[in-house]
Structure formats: structure tokens, C-alpha cells
Short mmCIF file of C-alpha atoms and ligand atoms in Angstrom, two decimals:
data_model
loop_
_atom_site.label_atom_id
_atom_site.label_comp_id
_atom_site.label_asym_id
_atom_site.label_seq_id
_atom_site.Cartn_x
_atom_site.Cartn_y
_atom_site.Cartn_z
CA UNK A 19 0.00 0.00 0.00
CA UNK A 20 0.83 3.24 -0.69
CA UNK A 21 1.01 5.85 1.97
CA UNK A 22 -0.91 9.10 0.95
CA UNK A 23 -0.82 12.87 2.12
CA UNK A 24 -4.83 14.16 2.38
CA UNK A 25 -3.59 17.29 0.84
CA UNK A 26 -2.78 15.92 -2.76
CA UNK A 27 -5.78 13.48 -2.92
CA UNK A 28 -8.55 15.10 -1.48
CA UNK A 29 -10.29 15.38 -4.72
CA UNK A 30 -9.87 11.28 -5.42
CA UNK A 31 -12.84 9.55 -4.46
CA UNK A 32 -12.45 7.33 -1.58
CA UNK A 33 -13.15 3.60 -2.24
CA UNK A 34 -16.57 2.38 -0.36
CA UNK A 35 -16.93 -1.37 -0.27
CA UNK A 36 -19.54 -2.93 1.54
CA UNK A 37 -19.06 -5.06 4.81
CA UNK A 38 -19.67 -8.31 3.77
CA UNK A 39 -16.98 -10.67 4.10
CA UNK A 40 -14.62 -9.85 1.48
CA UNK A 41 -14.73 -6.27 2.76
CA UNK A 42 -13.89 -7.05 6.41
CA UNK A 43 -11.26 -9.01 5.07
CA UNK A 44 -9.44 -6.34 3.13
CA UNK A 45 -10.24 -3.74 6.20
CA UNK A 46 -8.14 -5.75 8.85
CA UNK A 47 -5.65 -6.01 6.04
CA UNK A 48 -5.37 -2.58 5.72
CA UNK A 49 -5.16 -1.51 8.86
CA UNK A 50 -2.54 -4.23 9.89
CA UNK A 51 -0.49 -2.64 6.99
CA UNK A 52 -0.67 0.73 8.33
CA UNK A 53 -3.65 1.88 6.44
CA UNK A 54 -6.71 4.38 7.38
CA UNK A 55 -10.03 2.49 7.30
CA UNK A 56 -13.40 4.26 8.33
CA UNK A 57 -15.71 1.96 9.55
CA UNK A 58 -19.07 2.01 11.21
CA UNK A 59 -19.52 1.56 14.89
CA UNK A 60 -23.21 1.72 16.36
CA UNK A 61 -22.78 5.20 17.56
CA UNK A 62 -20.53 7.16 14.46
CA UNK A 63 -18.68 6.26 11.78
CA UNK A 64 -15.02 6.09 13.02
CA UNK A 65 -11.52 6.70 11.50
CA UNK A 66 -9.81 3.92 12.69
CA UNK A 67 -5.70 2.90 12.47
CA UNK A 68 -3.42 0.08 14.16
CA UNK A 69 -3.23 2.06 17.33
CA UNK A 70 0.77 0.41 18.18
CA UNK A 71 1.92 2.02 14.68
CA UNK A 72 2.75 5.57 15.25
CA UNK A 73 3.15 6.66 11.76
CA UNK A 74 -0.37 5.11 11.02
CA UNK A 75 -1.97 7.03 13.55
CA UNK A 76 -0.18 10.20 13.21
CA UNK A 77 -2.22 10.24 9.54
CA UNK A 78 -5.56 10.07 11.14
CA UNK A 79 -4.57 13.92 12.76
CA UNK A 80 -3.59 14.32 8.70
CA UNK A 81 -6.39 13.27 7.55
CA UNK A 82 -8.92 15.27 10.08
CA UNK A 83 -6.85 18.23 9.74
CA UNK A 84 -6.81 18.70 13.29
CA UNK A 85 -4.80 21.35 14.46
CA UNK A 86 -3.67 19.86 17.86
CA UNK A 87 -3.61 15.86 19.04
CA UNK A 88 -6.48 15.19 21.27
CA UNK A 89 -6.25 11.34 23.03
CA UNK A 90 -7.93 8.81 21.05
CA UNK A 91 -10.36 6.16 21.82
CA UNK A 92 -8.78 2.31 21.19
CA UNK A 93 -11.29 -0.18 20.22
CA UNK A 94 -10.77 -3.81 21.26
CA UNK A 95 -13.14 -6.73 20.85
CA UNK A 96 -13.52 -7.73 24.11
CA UNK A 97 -12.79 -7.17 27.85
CA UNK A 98 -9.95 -9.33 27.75
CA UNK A 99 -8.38 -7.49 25.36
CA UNK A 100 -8.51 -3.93 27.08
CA UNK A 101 -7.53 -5.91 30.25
CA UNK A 102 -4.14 -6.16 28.98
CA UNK A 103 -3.87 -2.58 27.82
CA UNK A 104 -5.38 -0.45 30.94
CA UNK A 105 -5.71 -0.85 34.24
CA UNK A 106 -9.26 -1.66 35.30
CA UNK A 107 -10.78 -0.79 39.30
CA UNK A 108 -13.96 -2.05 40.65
CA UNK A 109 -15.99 0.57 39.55
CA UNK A 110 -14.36 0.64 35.57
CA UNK A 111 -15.00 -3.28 36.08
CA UNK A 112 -18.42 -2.82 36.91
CA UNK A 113 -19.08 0.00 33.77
CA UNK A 114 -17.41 -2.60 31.63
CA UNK A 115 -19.59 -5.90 32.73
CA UNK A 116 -22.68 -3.29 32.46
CA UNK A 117 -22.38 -2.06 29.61
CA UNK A 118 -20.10 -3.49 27.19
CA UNK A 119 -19.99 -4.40 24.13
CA UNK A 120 -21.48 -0.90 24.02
CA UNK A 121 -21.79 3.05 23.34
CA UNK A 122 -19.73 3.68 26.88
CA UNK A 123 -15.65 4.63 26.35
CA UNK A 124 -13.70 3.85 30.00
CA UNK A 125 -10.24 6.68 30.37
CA UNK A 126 -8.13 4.36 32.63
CA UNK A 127 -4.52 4.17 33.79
CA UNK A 128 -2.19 3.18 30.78
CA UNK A 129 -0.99 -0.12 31.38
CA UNK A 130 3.08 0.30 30.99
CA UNK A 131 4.96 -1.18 29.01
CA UNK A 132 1.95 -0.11 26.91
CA UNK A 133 2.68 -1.64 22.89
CA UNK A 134 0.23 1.88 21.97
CA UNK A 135 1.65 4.06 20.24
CA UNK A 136 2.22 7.36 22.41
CA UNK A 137 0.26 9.63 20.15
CA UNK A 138 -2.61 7.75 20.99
CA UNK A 139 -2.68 9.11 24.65
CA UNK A 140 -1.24 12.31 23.43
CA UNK A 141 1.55 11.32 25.90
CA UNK A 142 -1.01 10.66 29.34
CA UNK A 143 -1.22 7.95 31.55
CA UNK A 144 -4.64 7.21 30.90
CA UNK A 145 -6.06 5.34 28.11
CA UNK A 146 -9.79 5.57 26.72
CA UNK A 147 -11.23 1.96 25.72
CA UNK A 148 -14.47 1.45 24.01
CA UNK A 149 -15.53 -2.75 23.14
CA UNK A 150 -18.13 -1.74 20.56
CA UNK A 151 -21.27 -3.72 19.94
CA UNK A 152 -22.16 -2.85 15.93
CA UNK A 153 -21.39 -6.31 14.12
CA UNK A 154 -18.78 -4.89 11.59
CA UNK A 155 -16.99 -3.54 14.17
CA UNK A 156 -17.03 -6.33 16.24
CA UNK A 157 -15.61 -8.46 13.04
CA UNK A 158 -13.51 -5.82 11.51
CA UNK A 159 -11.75 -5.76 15.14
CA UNK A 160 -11.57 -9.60 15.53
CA UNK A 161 -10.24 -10.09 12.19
CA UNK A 162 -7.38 -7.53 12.16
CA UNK A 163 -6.60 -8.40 15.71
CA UNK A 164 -4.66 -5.53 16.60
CA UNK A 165 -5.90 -2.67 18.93
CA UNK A 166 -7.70 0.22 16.45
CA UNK A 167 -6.97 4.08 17.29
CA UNK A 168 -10.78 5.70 15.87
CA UNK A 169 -11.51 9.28 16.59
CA UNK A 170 -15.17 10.29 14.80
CA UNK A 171 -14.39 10.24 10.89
CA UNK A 172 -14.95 14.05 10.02
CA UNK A 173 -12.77 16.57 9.40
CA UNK A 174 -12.00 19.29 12.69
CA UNK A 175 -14.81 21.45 13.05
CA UNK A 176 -17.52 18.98 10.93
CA UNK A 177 -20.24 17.04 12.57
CA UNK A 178 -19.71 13.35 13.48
CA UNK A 179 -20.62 10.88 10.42
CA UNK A 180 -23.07 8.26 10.83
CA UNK A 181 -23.45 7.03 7.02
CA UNK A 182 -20.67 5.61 4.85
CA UNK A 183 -21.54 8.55 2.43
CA UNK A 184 -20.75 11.18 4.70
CA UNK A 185 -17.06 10.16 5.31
CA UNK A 186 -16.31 10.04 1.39
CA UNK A 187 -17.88 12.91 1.32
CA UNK A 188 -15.90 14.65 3.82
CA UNK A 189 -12.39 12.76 4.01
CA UNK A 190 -12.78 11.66 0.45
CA UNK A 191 -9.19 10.66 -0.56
CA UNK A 192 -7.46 10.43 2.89
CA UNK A 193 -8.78 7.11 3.54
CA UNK A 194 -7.60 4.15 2.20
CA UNK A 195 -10.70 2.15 2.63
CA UNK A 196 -14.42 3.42 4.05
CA UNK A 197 -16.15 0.53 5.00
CA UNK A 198 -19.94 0.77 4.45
CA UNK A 199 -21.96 -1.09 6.98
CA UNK A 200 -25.19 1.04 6.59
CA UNK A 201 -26.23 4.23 8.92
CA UNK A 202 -25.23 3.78 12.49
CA UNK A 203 -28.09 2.81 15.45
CA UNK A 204 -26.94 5.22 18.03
CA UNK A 205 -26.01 8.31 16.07
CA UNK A 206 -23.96 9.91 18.70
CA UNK A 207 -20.35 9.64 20.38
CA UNK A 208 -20.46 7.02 23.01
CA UNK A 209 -20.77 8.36 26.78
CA UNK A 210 -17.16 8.68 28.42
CA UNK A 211 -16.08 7.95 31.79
CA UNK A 212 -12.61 8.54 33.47
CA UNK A 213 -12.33 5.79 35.97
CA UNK A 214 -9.04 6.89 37.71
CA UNK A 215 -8.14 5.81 41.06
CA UNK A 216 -12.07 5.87 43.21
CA UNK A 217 -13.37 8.17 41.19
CA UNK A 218 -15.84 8.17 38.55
CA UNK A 219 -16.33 11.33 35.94
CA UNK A 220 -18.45 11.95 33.75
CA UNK A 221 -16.17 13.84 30.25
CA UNK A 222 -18.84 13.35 27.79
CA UNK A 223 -22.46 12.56 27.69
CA UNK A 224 -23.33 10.18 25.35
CA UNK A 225 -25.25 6.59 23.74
CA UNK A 226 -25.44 5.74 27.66
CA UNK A 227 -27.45 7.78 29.82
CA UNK A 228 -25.98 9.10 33.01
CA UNK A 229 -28.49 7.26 34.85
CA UNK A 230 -28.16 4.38 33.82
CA UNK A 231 -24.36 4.30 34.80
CA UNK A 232 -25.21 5.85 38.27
CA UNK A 233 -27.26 2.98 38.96
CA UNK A 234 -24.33 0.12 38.04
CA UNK A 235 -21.90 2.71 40.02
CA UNK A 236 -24.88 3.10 43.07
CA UNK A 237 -23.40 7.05 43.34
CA UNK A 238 -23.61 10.27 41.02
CA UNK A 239 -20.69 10.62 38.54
CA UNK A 240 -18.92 13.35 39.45
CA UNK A 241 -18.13 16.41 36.65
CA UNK A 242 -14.64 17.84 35.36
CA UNK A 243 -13.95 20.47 37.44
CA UNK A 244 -10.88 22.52 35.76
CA UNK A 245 -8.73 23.34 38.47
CA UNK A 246 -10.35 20.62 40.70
CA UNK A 247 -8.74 17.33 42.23
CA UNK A 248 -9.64 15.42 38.79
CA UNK A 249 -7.11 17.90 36.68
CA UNK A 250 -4.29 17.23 39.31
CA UNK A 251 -0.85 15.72 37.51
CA UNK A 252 -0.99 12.31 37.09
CA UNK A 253 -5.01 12.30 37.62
CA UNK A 254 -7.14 13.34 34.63
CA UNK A 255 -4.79 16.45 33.29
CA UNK A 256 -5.79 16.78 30.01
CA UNK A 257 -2.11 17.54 28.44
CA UNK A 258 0.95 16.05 28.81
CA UNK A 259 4.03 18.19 30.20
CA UNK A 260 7.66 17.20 31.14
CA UNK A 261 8.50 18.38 34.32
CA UNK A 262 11.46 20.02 32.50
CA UNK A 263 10.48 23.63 30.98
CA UNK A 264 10.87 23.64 26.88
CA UNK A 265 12.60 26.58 25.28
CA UNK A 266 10.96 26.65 21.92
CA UNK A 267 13.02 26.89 18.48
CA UNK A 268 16.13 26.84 20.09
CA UNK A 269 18.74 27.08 17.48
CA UNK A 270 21.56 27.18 20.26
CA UNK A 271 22.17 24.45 23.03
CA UNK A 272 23.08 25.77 26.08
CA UNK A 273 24.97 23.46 28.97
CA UNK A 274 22.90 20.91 30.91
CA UNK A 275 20.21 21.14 28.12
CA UNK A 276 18.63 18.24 26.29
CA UNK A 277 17.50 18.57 22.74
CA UNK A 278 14.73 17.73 20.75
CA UNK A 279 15.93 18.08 17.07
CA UNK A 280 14.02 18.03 14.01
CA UNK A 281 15.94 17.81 10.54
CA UNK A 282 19.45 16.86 9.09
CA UNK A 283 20.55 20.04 10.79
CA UNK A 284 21.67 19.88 14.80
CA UNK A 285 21.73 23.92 16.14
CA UNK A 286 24.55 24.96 17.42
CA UNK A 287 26.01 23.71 20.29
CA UNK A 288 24.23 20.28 20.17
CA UNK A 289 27.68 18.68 21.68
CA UNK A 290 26.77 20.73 24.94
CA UNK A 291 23.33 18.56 25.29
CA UNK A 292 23.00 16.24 27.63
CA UNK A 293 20.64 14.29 25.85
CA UNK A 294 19.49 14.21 22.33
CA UNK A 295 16.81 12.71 20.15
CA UNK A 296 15.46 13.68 16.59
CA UNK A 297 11.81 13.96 16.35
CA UNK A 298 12.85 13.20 12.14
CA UNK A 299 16.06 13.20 10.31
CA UNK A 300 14.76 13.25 6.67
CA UNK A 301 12.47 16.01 8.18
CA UNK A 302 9.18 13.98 7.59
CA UNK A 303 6.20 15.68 9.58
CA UNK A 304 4.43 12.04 10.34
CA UNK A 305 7.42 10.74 11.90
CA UNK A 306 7.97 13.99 14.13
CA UNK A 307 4.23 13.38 15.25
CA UNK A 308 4.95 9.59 15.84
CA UNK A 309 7.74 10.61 17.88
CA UNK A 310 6.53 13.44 19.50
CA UNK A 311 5.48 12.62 22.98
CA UNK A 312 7.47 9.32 23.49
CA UNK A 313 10.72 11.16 22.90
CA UNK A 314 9.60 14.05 24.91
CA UNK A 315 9.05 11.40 28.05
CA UNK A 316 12.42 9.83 27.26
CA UNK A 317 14.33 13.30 27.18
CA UNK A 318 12.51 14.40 30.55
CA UNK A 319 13.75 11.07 32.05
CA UNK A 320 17.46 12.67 31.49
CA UNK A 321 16.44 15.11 33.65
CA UNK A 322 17.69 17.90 32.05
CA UNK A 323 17.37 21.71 33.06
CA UNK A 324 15.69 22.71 29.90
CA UNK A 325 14.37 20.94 27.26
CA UNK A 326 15.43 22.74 23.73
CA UNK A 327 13.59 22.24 20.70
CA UNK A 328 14.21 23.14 17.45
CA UNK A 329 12.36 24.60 14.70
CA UNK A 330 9.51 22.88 13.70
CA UNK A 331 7.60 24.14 10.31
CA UNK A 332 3.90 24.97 11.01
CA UNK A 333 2.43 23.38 7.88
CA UNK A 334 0.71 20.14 7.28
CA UNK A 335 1.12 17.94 10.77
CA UNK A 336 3.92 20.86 12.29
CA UNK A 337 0.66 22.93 13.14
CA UNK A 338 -0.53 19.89 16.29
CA UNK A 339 3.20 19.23 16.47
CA UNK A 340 3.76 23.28 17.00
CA UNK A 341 0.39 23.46 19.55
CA UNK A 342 1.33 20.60 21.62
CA UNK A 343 5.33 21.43 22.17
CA UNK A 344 3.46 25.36 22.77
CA UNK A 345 1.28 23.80 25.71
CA UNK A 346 3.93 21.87 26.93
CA UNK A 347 5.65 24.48 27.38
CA UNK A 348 3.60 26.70 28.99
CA UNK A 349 3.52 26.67 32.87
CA UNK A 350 1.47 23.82 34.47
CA UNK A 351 -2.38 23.99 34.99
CA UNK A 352 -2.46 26.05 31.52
CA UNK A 353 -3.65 25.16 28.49
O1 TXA B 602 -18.56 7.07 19.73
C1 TXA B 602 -17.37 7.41 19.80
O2 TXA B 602 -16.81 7.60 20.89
C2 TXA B 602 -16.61 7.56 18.47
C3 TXA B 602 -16.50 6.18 17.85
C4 TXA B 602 -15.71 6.18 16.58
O3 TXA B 602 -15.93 5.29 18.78
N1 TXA B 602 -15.31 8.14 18.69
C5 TXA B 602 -15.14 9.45 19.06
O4 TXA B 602 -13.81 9.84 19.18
O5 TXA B 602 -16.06 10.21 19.28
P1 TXA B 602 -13.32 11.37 19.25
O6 TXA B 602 -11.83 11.35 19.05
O7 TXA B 602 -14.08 12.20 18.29
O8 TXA B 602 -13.57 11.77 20.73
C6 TXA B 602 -12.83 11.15 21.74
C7 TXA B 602 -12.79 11.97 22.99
C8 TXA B 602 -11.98 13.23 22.83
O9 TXA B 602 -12.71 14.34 23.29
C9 TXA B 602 -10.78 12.97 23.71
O10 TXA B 602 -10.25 14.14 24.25
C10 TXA B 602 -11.33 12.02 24.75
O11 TXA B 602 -12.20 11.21 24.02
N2 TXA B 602 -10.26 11.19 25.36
C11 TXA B 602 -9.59 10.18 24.79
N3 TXA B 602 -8.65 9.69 25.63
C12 TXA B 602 -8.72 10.40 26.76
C13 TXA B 602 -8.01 10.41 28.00
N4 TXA B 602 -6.99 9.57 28.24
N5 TXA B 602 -8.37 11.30 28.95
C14 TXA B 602 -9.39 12.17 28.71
N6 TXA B 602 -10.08 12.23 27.57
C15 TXA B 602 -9.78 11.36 26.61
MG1 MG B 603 -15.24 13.68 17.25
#
């Protein structure tokens, strides 16, 4: 397969096959080989990719055009399965028994070593899991047998598809594959819930009512309070940042610094750094994105006094890259 940019093929039409066997078949195979497949799910349409390939997933944010790199939702087939990627309490235990395969997505601790790919979580330690229930999900998922990365499959700023024809009409030529199982039942996101440590919060209303989830749980859910106990580090904060402070295009290394590079080119000084990655050599945006937060995690580890980065261009995938390294740099409890 050939890997595509959604800027040079927006105008070719996106190939729809139906979700019969055949298609399901040449779904899994595309997303095992790094491909973008839209499929349907009983709530939207999603945008799905092998969620432990990083360069796959960093062309879903391509292909949505999203200007910064919001978590994503990993489907699995069954309980078992997100057993072995998150860690799951009594009460996310409970949600999950209740309620799936179903419209309910559980944000749980990140199991580590985690085999996801770090843009999934934009760089947290908490993971959102959704077992759908829709049959060509549930077969598409079985069949390709690797954990699928699905945000909704529109474009930033578009409503939420729920009909085959709405994706090609919107993402067109950045798919590879749409897979057309008919409109979807629900017709909205799923409900999410952040089970982390004994709480349980609401983040999205949803395909399950909040009642029905406060009788499994036998209390309210509580609600995201910004600057309350759930946005604490390490809780439910909503964007990763090193505990290191990032100095931004940086195109000389100071002593005691670590750099992030990006390009052929090191800036000067790089000998001074006390560690160093590349987000890309060849200067490849989906790379950079793929690398992004894991090598941000494995600079911080040096424990450095500042974390340079250099230059990143602002076009194509360097506008996320350029808002996520600008909120992680930005002091703590902003965003
Ligand atoms: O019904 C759905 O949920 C559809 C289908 C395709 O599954 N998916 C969907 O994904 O609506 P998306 O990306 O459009 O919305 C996912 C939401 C985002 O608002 C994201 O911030 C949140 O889930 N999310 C994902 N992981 C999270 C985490 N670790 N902590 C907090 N929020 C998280
Ligand atoms: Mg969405």
C-alpha cells in the first residue's frame, strides 16, 4: 500500500466497499499494513488505524486536519483485550460488565509497558477503551486483531458521520478504505467515563445515559472540574508536560540542556546537550508526530534543566506538532 498525504488526494474519491466478508477481510488487512479504514460503529462512523503504529496514527490527525492531538479512543473486541492494555478498578469493572460491548468509552490508567503508540494518549497515563457492539466492528476488530486508534471520521470542526456517504464525502481521498456497513443505530459519540483511582467522571455525555451508569456505580458521577482534584498531575490532566520547561526553536544548546531536534541540521552547540533525540532526520512531519510525545518522556527522564527544541515548520502535521510542544511548554495547569 501506498502511503498518501490528504492534501494531494482530497479530490480522489475514496473507495466504499460494503461489509460483507470480502470487505472485512481487506479492512483488517489494511489496517494491519498501516492503512486508514473508516468503519461504522453503532454510535458514528469512526476513522480507525493500528493504534501500536505511530506513523499510522499520526495520519488520522492528517487526515482530520486537526490542528492539535487530542487522546484517542482504542477499540478492542472484548474485555480481555482492554484488560491487557489499561488498568481496570472495581468501579471501571463494573461500567465494563454493564455495559459493554457498548456506546460507553472507559479513560483508565495506561498499562506500561503499553505496545500503543504514544500519540494515541497524546503522551497521558490514561487510556480511553471502548468494546463496541455494531457487528462490523465487532468483526472488523476480531479479524485484524490488533488494537484500532478511531476518533469520529470528520474533518476538525464537521459534525460526526453516521453514514458511509458522509465520510467520502468529507475525508474523500485520505482514507484508504471506508467501510460501508449502513447508517449507524446510536447516532452519537459514546458516553465517556474517566475511571481513575475511586473516582468516577463523567467527560462526555453520550449513547449511555448518566443514569443508567449511576445505577451500576450506586453514586452520582462526578463532573470535570478545571482546576479541581480530577485535573491534578498524574489524575485526569488533560495535556501532557515534562517536568522540564521547553525553550521553543532553540537554534543554540546551552549546557545541561537536552534537545529535541528536528531535521538533518543539529543547532549549534548540540555537543553541549546532555541528551538528544530527533523527532525526524529526513524532516518527515508524520514521523515527528509519531515521535513526539514518546521522545519528549524519554528526554525528561534525562532530567535535564531545559528541554530545547528546534524549529519545527507549522504546515501540514507541524501545526498539532507546534500546539502541543506550545502547551507543553507553557507553565502547568495552563492550556
Ligand atoms: O462514539 C465514539 O466515541 C466515536 C466512535 C468512533 O468510537 N469516537 C469518538 O472519538 O467520538 P473522538 O476522538 O471524536 O472523541 C474522543 C474523545 C476526545 O474528546 C478525547 O479528548 C477524549 O475522548 N479522550 C480520549 N482519551 C482520553 C483520555 N486519556 N483522557 C481524557 N479524555 C480522553
Ligand atoms: Mg469527534
Amino acid at each position: 500500500m501506498t502511503s498518501r498525504n490528504s492534501q494531494d488526494t482530497a479530490e480522489e474519491a475514496a473507495r466504499v466497499v460494503p461489509a460483507d466478508e470480502a470487505g472485512i477481510a481487506e479492512a483488517a488487512r489494511t489496517l494491519r499494513a498501516g492503512g486508514l479504514v473508516a468503519f461504522p460503529t453503532e454510535t458514528v462512523y469512526g476513522l480507525g488505524a493500528d493504534a501500536t503504529n505511530g506513523a499510522a496514527v499520526a495520519r488520522i490527525y492528517e487526515a482530520k486536519r486537526r490542528p492539535s492531538f487530542n487522546p484517542l479512543i482504542v477499540h478492542i473486541a472484548s474485555f480481555q483485550a482492554a484488560v491487557r492494555l489499561g488498568h481496570f478498578d472495581g468501579s471501571a469493572k463494573r461500567l465494563a460488565g454493564a455495559f459493554w460491548p457498548g456506546p460507553l468509552s472507559l479513560v483508565v490508567p495506561l498499562r506500561a509497558p503499553s505496545p500503543l503508540s504514544s500519540l494515541v494518549t497524546a503522551g497521558l497515563g490514561t487510556l480511553a477503551l471502548r468494546v463496541p457492539r455494531n457487528r462490523t466492528a465487532q468483526a472488523l476488530l476480531d479479524a485484524a486483531g490488533v488494537p484500532v486508534a478511531a476518533p469520529s471520521a470528520n474533518s476538525s470542526g464537521r459534525l460526526s458521520p453516521t453514514r458511509a456517504a458522509h465520510v467520502a464525502e468529507d475525508l474523500g481521498g485520505a482514507v484508504d478504505l471506508i467501510l460501508d456497513g449502513g447508517p449507524t443505530e446510536v447516532g452519537l459519540e459514546s458516553t465517556i467515563v474517566a475511571c481513575v483511582g475511586d473516582q468516577a467522571v463523567l467527560l462526555r455525555a453520550g449513547g449511555v445515559a448518566r443514569g443508567e451508569i449511576e445505577a451500576v456505580l450506586g453514586k452520582a458521577l462526578e463532573e470535570v472540574v478545571s482546576d479541581g482534584p480530577v485535573s491534578a498531575p498524574g489524575q485526569l490532566a488533560s495535556h501532557y508536560a515534562p517536568g522540564a520547561p521547553l525553550r521553543l526553536d532553540a537554534t543554540e544548546i546551552h549546557a545541561g540542556e537536552a534537545l529535541l531536534g528536528f531535521g538533518p541540521q543539529d543547532p549549534q552547540g548540540a555537543e553541549r546537550a546532555v541528551a538528544t533525540l530527533n523527532l525526524s532526520r529526513t524532516g518527515d512531519l508524520r514521523e515527528a508526530a509519531a515521535n513526539l510525545f514518546d521522545h519528549l518522556h524519554r528526554l525528561d527522564a534525562a532530567r535535564p534543566s531545559v528541554i530545547a527544541v528546534a524549529p519545527v515548520p507549522g504546515e501540514g502535521l507541524g501545526e498539532a506538532i507546534n500546539d502541543r510542544l506550545k502547551r507543553a511548554a507553557a507553565p502547568r495547569g495552563q492550556d
